[in-house]
Short mmCIF file of C-alpha atoms (C1' of nucleotides) in Angstrom, two decimals:
data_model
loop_
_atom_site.label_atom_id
_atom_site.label_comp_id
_atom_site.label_asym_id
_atom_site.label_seq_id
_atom_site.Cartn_x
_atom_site.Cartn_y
_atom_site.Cartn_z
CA UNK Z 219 -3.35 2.28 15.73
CA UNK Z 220 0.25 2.66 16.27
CA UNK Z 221 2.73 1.08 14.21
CA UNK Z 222 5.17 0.10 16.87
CA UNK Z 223 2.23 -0.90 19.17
CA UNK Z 224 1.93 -4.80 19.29
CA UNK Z 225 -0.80 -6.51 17.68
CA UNK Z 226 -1.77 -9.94 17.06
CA UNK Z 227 -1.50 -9.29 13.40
CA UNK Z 228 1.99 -7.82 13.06
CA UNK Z 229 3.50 -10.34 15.56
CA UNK Z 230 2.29 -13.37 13.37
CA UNK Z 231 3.20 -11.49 10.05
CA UNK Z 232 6.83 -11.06 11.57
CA UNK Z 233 7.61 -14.41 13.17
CA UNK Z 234 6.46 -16.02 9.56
CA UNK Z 235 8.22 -13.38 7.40
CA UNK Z 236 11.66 -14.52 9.79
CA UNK Z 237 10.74 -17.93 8.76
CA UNK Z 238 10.48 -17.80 5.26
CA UNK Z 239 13.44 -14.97 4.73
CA UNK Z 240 15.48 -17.79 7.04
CA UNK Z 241 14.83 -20.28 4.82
CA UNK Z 242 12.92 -22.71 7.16
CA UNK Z 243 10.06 -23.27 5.04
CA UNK Z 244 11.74 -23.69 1.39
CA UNK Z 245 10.34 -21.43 -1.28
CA UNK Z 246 7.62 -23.14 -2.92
CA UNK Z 247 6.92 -25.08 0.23
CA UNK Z 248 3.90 -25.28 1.91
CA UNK Z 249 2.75 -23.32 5.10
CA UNK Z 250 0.90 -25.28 7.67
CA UNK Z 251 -3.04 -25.27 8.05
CA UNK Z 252 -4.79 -22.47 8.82
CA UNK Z 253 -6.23 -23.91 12.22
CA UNK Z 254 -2.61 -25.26 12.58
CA UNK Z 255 -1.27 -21.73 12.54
CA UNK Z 256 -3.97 -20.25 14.42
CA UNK Z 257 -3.45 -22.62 17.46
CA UNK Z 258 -0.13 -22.17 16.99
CA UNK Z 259 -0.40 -18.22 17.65
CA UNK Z 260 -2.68 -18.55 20.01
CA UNK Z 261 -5.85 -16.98 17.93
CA UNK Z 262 -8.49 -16.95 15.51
CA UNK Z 263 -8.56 -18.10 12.32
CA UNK Z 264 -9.98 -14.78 11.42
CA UNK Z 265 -7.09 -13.07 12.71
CA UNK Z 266 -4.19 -15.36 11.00
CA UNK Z 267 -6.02 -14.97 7.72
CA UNK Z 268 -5.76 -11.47 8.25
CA UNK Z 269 -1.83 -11.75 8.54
CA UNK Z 270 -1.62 -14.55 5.95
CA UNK Z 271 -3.27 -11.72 3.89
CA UNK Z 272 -0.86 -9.02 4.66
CA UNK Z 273 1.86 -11.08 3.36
CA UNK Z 274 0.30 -12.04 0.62
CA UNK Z 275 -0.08 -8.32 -0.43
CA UNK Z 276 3.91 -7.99 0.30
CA UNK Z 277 4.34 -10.79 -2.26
CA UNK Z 278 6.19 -13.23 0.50
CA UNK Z 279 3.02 -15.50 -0.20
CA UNK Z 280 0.66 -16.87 -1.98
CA UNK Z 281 -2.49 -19.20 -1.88
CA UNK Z 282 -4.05 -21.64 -4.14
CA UNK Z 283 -8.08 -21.87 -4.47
CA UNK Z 284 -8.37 -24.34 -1.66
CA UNK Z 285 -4.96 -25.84 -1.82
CA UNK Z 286 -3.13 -23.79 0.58
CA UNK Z 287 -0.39 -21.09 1.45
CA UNK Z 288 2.88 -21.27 -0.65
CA UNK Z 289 6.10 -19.13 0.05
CA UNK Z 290 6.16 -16.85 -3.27
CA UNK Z 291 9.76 -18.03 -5.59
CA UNK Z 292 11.68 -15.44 -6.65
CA UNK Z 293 10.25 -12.39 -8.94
CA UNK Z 294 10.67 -12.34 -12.77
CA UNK Z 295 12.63 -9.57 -14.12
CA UNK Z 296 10.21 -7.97 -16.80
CA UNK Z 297 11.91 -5.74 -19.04
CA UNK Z 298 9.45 -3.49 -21.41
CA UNK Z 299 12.00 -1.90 -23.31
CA UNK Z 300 13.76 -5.65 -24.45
CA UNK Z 301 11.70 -6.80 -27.34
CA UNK Z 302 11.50 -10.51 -26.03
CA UNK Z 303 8.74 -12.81 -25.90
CA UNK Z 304 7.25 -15.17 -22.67
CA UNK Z 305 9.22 -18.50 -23.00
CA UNK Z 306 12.83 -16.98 -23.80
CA UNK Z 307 12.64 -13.87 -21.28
CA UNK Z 308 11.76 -16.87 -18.42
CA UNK Z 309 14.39 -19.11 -20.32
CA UNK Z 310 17.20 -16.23 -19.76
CA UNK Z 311 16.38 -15.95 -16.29
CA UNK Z 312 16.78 -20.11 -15.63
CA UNK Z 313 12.90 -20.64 -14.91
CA UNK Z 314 10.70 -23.33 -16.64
CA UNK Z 315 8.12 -21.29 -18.93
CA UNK Z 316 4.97 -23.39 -20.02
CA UNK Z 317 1.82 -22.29 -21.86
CA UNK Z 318 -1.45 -23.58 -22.49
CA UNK Z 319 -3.84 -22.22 -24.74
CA UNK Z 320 -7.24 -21.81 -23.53
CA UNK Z 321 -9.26 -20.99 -26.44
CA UNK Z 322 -9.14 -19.58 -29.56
CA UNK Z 323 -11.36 -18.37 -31.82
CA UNK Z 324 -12.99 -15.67 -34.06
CA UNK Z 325 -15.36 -13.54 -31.80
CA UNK Z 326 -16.95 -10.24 -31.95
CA UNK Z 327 -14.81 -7.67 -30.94
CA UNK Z 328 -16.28 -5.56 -27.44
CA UNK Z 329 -15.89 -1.82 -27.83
CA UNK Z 330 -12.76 -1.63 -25.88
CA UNK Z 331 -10.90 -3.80 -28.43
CA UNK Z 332 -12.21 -2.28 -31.34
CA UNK Z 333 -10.92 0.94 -29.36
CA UNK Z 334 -7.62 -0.49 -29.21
CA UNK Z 335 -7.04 -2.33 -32.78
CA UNK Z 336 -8.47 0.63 -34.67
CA UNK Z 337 -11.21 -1.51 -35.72
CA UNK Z 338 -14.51 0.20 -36.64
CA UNK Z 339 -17.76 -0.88 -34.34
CA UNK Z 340 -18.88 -4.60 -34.99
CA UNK Z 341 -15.46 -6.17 -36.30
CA UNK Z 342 -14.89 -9.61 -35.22
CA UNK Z 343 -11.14 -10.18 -34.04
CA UNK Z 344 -9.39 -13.60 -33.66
CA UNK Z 345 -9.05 -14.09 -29.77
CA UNK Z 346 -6.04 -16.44 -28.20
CA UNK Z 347 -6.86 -16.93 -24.33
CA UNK Z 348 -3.64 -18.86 -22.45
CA UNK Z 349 -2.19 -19.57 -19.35
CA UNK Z 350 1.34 -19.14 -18.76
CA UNK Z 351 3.47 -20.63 -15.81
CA UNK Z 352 6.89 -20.39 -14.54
CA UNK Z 353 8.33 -23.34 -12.64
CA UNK Z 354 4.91 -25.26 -13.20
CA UNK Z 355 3.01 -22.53 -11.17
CA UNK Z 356 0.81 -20.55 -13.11
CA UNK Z 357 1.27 -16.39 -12.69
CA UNK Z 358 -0.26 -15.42 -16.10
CA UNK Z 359 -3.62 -14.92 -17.70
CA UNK Z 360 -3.40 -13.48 -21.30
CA UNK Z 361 -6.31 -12.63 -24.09
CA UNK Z 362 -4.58 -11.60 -27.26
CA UNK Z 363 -6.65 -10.07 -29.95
CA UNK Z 364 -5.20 -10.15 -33.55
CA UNK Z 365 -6.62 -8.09 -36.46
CA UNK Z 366 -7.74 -10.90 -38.55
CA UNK Z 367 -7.00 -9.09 -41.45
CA UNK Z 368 -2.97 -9.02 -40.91
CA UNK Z 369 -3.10 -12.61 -39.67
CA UNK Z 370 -5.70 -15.55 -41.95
CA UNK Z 371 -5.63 -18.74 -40.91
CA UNK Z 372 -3.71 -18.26 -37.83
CA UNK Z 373 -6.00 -20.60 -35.51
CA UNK Z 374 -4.79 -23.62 -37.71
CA UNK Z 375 -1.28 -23.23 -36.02
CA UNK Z 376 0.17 -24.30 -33.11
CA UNK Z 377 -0.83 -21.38 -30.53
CA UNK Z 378 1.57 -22.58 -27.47
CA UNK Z 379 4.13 -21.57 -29.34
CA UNK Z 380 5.87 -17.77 -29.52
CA UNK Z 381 3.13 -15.66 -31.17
CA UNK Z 382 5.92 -13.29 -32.15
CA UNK Z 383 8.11 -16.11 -33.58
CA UNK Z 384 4.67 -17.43 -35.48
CA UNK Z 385 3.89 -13.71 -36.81
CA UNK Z 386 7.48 -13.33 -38.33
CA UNK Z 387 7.85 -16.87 -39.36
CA UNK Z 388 4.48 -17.08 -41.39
CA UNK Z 389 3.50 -13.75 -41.90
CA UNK Z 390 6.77 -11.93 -42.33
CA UNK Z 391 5.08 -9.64 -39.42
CA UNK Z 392 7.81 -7.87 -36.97
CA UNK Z 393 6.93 -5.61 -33.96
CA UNK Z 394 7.54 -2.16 -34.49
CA UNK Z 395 6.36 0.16 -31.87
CA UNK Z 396 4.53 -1.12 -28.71
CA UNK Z 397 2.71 0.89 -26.27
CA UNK Z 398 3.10 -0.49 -22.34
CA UNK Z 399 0.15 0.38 -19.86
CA UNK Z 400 0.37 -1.29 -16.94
CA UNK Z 401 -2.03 -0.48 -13.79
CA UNK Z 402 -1.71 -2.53 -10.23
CA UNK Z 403 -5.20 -4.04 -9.95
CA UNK Z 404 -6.83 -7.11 -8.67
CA UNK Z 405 -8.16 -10.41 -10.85
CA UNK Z 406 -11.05 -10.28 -12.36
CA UNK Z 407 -13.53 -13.57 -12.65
CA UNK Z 408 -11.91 -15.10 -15.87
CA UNK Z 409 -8.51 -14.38 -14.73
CA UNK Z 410 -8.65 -15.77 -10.75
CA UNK Z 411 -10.48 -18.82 -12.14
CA UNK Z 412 -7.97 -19.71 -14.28
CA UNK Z 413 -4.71 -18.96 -12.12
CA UNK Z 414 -7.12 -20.94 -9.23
CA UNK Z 415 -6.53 -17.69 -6.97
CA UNK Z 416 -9.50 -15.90 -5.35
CA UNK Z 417 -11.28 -13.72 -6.67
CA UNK Z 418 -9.87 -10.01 -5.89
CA UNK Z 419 -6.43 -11.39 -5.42
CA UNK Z 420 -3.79 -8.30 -6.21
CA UNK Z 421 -2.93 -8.45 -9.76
CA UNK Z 422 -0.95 -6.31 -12.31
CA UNK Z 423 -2.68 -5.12 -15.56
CA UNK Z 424 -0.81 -4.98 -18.62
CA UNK Z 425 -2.37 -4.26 -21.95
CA UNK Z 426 -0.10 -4.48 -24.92
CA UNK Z 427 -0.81 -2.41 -28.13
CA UNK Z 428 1.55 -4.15 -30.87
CA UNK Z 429 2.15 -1.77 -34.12
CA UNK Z 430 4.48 -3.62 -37.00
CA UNK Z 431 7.22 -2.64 -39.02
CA UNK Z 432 5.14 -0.10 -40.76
CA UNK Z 433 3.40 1.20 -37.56
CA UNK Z 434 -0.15 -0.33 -38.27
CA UNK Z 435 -1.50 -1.88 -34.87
CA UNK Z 436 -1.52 -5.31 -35.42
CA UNK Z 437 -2.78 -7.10 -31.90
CA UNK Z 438 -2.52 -6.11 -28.16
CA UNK Z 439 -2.85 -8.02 -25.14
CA UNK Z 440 -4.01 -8.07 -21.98
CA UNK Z 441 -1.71 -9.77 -19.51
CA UNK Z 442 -3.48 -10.44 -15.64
CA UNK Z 443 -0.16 -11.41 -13.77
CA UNK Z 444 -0.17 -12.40 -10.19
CA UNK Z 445 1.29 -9.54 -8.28
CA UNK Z 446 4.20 -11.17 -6.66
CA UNK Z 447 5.33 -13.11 -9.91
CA UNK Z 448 7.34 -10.01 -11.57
CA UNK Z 449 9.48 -6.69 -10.63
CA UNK Z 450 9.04 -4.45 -14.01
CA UNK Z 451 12.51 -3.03 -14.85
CA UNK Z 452 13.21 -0.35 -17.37
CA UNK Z 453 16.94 1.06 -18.18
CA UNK Z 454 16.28 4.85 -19.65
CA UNK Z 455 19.25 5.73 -21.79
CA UNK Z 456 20.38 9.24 -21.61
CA UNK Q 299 -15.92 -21.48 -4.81
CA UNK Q 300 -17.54 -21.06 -8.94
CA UNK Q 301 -17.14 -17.17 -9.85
CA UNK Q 302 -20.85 -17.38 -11.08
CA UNK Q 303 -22.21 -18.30 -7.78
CA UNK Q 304 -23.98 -15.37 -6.14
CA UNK Q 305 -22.39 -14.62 -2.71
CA UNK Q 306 -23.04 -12.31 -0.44
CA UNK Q 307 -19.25 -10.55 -0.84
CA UNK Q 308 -19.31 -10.29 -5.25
CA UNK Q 309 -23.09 -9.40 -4.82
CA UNK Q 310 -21.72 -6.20 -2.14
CA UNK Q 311 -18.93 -5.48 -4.79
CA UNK Q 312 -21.25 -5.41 -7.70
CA UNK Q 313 -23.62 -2.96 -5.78
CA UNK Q 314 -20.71 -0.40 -5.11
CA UNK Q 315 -19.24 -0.40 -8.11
CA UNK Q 316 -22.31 0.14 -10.14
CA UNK Q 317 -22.93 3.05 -7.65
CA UNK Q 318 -19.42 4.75 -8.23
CA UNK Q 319 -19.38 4.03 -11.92
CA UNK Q 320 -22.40 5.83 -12.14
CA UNK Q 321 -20.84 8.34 -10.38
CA UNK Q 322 -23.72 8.29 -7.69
CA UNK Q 323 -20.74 8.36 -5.36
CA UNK Q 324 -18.65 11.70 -6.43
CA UNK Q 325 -14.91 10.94 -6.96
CA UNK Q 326 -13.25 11.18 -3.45
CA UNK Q 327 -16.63 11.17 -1.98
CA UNK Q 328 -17.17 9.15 1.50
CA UNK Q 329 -18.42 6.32 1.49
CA UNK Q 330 -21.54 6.01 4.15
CA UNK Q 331 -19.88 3.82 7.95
CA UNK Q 332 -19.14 0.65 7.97
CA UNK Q 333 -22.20 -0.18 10.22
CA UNK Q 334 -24.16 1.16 7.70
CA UNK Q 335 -23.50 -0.18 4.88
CA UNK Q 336 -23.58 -3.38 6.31
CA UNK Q 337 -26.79 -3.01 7.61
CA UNK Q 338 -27.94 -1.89 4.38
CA UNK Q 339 -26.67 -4.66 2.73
CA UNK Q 340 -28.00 -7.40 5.61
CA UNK Q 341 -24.81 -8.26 6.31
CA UNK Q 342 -22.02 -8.14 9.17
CA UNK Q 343 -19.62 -6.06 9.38
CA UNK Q 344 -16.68 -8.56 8.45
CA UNK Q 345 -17.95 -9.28 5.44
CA UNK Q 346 -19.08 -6.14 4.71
CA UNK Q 347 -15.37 -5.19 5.22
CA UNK Q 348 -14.14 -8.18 2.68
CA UNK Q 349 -16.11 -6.86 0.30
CA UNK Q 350 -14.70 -3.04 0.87
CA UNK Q 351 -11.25 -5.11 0.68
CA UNK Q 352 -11.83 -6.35 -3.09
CA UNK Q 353 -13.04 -2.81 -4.30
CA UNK Q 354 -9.90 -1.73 -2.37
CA UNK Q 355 -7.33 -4.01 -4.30
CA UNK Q 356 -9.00 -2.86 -7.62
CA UNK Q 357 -8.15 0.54 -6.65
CA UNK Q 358 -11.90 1.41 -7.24
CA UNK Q 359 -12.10 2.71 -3.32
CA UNK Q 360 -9.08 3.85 -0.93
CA UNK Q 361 -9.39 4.69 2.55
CA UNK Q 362 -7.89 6.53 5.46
CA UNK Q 363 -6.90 5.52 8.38
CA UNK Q 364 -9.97 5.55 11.05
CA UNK Q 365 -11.07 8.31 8.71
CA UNK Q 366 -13.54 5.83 6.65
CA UNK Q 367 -13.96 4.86 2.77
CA UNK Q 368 -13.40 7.22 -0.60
CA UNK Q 369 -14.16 6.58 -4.39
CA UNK Q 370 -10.06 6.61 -5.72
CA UNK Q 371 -9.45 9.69 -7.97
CA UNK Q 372 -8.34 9.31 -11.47
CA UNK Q 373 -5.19 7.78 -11.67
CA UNK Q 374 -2.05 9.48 -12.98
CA UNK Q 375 0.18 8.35 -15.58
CA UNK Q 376 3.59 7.91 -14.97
CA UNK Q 377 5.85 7.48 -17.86
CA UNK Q 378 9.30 6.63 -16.74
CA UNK Q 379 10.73 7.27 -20.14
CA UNK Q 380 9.71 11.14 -19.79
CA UNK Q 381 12.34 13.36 -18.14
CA UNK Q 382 10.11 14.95 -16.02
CA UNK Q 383 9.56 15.57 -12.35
CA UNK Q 384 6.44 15.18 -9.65
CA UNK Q 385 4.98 18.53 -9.98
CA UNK Q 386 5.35 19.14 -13.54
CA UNK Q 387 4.02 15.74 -14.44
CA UNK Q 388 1.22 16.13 -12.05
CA UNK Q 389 0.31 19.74 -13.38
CA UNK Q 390 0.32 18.73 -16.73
CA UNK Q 391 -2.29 16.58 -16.11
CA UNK Q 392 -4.38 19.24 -14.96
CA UNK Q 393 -3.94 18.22 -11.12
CA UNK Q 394 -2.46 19.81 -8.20
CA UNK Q 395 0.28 18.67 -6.37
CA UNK Q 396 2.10 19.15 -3.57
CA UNK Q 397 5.19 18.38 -1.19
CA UNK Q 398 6.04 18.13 2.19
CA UNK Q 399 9.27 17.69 3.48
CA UNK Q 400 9.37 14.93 6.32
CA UNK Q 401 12.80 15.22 7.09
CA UNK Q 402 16.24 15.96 5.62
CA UNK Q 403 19.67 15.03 7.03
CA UNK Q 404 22.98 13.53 6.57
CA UNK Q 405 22.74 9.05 7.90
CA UNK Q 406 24.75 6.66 8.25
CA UNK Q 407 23.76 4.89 4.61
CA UNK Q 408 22.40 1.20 5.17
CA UNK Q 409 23.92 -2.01 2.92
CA UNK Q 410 21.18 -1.33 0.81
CA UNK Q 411 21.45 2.43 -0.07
CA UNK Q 412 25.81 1.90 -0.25
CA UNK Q 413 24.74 -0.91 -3.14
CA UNK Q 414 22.20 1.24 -4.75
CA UNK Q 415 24.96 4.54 -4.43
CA UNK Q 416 27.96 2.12 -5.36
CA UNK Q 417 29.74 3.62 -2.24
CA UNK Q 418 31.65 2.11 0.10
CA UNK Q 419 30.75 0.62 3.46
CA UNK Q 420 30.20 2.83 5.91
CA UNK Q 421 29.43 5.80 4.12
CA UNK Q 422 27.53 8.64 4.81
CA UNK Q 423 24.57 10.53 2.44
CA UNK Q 424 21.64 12.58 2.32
CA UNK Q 425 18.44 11.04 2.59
CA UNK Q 426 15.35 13.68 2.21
CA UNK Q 427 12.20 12.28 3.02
CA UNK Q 428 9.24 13.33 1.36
CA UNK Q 429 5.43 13.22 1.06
CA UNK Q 430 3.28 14.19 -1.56
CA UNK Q 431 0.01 14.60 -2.50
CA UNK Q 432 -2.41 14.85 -5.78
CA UNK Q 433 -5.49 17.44 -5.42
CA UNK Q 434 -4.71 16.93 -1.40
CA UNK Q 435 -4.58 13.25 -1.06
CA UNK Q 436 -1.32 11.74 -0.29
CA UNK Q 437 -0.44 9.34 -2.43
CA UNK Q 438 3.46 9.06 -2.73
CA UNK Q 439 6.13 8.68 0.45
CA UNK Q 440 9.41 8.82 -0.69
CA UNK Q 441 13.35 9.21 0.01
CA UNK Q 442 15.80 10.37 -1.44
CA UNK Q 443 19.20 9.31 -0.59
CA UNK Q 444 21.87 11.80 -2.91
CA UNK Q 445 25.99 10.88 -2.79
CA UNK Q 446 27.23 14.03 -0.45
CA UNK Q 447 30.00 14.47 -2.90
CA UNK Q 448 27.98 15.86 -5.70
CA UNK Q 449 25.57 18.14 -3.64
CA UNK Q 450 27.36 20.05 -0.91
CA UNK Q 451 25.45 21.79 1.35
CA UNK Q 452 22.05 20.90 -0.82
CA UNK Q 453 20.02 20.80 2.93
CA UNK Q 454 20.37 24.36 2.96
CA UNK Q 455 17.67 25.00 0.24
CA UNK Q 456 14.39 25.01 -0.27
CA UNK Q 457 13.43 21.17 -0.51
CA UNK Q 458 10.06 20.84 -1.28
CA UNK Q 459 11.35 22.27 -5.01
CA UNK Q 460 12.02 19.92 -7.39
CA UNK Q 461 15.32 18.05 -6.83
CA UNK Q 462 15.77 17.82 -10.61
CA UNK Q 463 15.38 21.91 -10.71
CA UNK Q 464 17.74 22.25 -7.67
CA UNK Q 465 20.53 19.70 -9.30
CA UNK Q 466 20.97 21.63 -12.32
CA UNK Q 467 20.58 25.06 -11.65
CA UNK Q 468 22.82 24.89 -8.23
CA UNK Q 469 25.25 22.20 -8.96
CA UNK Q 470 25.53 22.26 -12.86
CA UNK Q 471 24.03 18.38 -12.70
CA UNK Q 472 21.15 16.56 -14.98
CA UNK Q 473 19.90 13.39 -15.22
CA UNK Q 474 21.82 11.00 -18.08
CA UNK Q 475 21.11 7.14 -17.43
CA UNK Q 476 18.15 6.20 -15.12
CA UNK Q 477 17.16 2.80 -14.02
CA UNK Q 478 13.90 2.08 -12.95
CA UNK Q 479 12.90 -1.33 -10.66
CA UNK Q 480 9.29 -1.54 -9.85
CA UNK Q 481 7.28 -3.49 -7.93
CA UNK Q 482 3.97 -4.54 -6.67
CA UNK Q 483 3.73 -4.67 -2.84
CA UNK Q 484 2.71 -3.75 0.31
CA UNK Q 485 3.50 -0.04 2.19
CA UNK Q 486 5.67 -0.75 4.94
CA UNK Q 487 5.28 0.88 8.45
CA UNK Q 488 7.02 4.26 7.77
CA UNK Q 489 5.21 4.52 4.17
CA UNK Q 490 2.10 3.50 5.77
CA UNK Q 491 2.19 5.93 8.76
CA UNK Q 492 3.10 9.04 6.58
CA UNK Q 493 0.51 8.55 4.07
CA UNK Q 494 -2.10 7.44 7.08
CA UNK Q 495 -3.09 4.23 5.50
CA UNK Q 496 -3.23 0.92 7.38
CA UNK Q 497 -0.04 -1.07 7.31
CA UNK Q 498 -0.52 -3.62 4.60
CA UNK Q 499 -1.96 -1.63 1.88
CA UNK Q 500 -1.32 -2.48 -1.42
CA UNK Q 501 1.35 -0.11 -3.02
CA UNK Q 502 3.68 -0.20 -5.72
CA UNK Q 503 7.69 0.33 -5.05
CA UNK Q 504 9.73 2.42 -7.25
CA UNK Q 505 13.23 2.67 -7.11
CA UNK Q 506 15.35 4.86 -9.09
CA UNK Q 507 18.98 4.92 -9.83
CA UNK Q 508 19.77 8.18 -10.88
CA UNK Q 509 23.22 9.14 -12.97
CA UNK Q 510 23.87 12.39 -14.21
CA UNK Q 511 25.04 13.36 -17.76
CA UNK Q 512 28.69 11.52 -16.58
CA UNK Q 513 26.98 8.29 -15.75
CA UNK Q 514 28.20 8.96 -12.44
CA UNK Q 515 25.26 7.57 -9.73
CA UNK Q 516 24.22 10.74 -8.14
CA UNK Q 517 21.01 9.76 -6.02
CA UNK Q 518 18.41 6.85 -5.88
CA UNK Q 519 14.87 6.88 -4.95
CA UNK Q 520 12.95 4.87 -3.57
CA UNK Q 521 8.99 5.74 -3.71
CA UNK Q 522 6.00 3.80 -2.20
CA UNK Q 523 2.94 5.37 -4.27
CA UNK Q 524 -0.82 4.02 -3.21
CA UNK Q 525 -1.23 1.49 -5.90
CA UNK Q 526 -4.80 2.75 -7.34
CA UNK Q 527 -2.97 6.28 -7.85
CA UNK Q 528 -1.67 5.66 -10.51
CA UNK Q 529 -0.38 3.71 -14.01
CA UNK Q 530 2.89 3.07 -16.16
CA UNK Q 531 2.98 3.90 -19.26
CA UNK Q 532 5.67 3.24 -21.55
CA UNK Q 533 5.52 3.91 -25.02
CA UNK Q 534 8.53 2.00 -26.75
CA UNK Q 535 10.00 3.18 -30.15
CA UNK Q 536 10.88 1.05 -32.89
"C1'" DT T 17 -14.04 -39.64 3.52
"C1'" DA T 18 -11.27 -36.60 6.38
"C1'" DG T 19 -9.31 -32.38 6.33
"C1'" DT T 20 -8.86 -27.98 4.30
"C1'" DG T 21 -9.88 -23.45 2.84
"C1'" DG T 22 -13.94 -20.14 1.76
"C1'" DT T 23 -17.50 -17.85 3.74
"C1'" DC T 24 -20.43 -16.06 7.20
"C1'" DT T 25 -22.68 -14.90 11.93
"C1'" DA T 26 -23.14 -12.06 16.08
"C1'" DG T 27 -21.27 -10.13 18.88
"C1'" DA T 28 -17.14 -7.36 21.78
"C1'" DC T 29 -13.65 -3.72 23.23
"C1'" DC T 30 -10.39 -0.15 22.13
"C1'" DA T 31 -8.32 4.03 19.97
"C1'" DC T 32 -9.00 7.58 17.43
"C1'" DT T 33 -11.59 11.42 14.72
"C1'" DG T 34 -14.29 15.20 14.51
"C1'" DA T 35 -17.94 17.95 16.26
"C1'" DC I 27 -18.25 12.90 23.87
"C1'" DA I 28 -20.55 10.26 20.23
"C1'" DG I 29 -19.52 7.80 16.37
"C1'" DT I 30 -16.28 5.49 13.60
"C1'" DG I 31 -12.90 2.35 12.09
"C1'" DG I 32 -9.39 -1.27 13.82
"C1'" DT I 33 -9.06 -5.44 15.94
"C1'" DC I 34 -10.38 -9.67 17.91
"C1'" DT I 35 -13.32 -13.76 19.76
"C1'" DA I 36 -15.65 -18.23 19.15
"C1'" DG I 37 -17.93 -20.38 16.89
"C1'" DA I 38 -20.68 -22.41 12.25
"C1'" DC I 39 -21.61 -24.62 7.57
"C1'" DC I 40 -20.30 -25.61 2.89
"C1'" DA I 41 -17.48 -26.97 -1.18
"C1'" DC I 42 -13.67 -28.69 -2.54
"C1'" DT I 43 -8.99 -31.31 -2.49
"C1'" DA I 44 -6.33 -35.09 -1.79
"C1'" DA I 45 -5.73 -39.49 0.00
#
DNA sequence: TAGTGGTCTAGACCACTGA
DNA sequence: CAGTGGTCTAGACCACTAA
């Protein structure tokens, strides 16, 4: 197919994208129902999803299991190379952070962990699952595993707090070097149910390996955040 | 919808992926038509094509355009904090790359690219537009847009060389500062067209701000790569 | 309980690719 | 030119949300 050719599709994906870069639906707001929309344009409910889709990969929008289409609020700057934490990077950029922990609890390590940690096969690791919203809308998943050894008796705290501020405030633990990877993906089963998006939703993987002040990995993580919650931006000195 | 429930488009997924894992399906290998597979799988097409969709956004399949489904190569790893270019990073990774040049030629530079640039309104500036491709599949559209000040007469050479190369051994310049924005979206037309992809696809946007060893802004980039091609990786010192 | 989104069926036509 | 992917139609039922 063309790409100047006119299609159903496109023609939808425009007039909305005018809307919402015009301001008419306010971000945050609420599109109209699907068979609303699709009488509106004239077609198939088939069809719209397939535009509402398009601009959901563009990050313009985004849908709640069974809720609805939203207009996507702004992007959160996500700076690698800044040794921050969750609640005061969203802070700095005047957003509401919230977290809620899921679980946590001492469980066998799988063989990817133990990859990461260093551990040797069948070590058991102390797992932190949470949820993490800005603005009340949730746009994080996170499993942190911590080398028990560094950390005892660190379920018996408050986990909604700072992790970082916890590790340095109890354990006199600092980050030293921390290694980034971070792979556009889509959401896994845990991760969509929690952030109550589809299944297969785009996603961005980022797994955290944490070393501390004398280089021994301490914990990584592995962040599921929806796709059009963050930009990543990294300043390279010379 | 639970995520344990079986259903027809997780039970397709499963199937694939345990095919391509166990490397049943060869890396780049085709995947058999779309009438095919859902016929195999007792299924309609549409759903059958939801299903390719999920595997898509993982980045575990790719396809091209009327051209059918492949098993996504390896992806690369892009490290942002390496001074490096395309084809040596590529190489060193024991793949082959390659470059085309789409077009190269002095434009009027849009409110955008003057921002990026820090030039005046109105100005004018190179923009080289490239694509490029990783053991033959394209995978990266870019362009270039380079202040005309610094690179006189740069069009006249070779372009499908490394711009880094041609800087500093024709006009004395290297990279100093770099800032790098990136973000998870969709290809637009012109990306999507170039590396013959559907409109829509999921991608991730680079763009680079490029000073030399002055901190003068010299060029900016902006890249669309396929988002299963590759990963960021960002290993961050002490 | 009404309305909504999630999923699926069973077709159709067109434009393009590749032999 | 045959086969393929791209697009679209016109429905249907179910599970869940929100009132």
């Amino acid at each position: 197919m063309r790409d100047d050719a006119p299609r159903t599709v496109t023609a939808i994906c425009r007039a909305l994208q005018e809307q919402i870069e015009h301001g008419l639906l306010p971000a945050a707001g609420k599109l109209p129902a699907e068979r609303k929309l699709s009488e509106l344009f004239a077609t198939t409910r088939i069809t719209l999803r397939e535009a509402l889709g398009q601009l959901e990969a563009q990050g313009l929008i985004y849908r709640e299991e069974r809720r609805g289409w939203f207009v996507s609020p702004p992007r959160l700057a996500y700076n690698p190379l800044v040794r921050s934490h969750f609640h005061a990077m969203v802070a700095e950029q005047q957003r509401q952070p919230a977290t809620e922990v899921l679980s946590a609890r001492l469980v066998p390590a799988s063989v990817e962990i133990c990859a990461l940690l260093e551990l040797p096969a069948l070590s058991s690791v102390y797992q932190v699952r949470r949820a993490r919203r800005i603005d009340g809308r949730l746009v994080l998943y996170v499993e942190h595993y911590l080398n028990p050894a560094y950390f005892p008796g660190i379920l018996e705290f408050d986990l909604t707090r700072s992790l970082t501020d916890l590790y340095a405030s109890e354990y006199g633990i600092r980050y030293g070097r921390v290694r980034f990877d971070m792979v556009p993906t889509a959401l896994q089963a845990d991760a969509a149910s929690t952030l109550r998006v589809a299944v297969g939703s785009p996603a961005l993987r980022i797994t955290r390996i944490n070393r501390d002040q004398h280089g021994r990995v301490i914990d990584c993580d592995l962040e599921f955040w929806r796709h059009d919650a963050i930009h990543i931006s990294v300043e390279v000195p010379e």
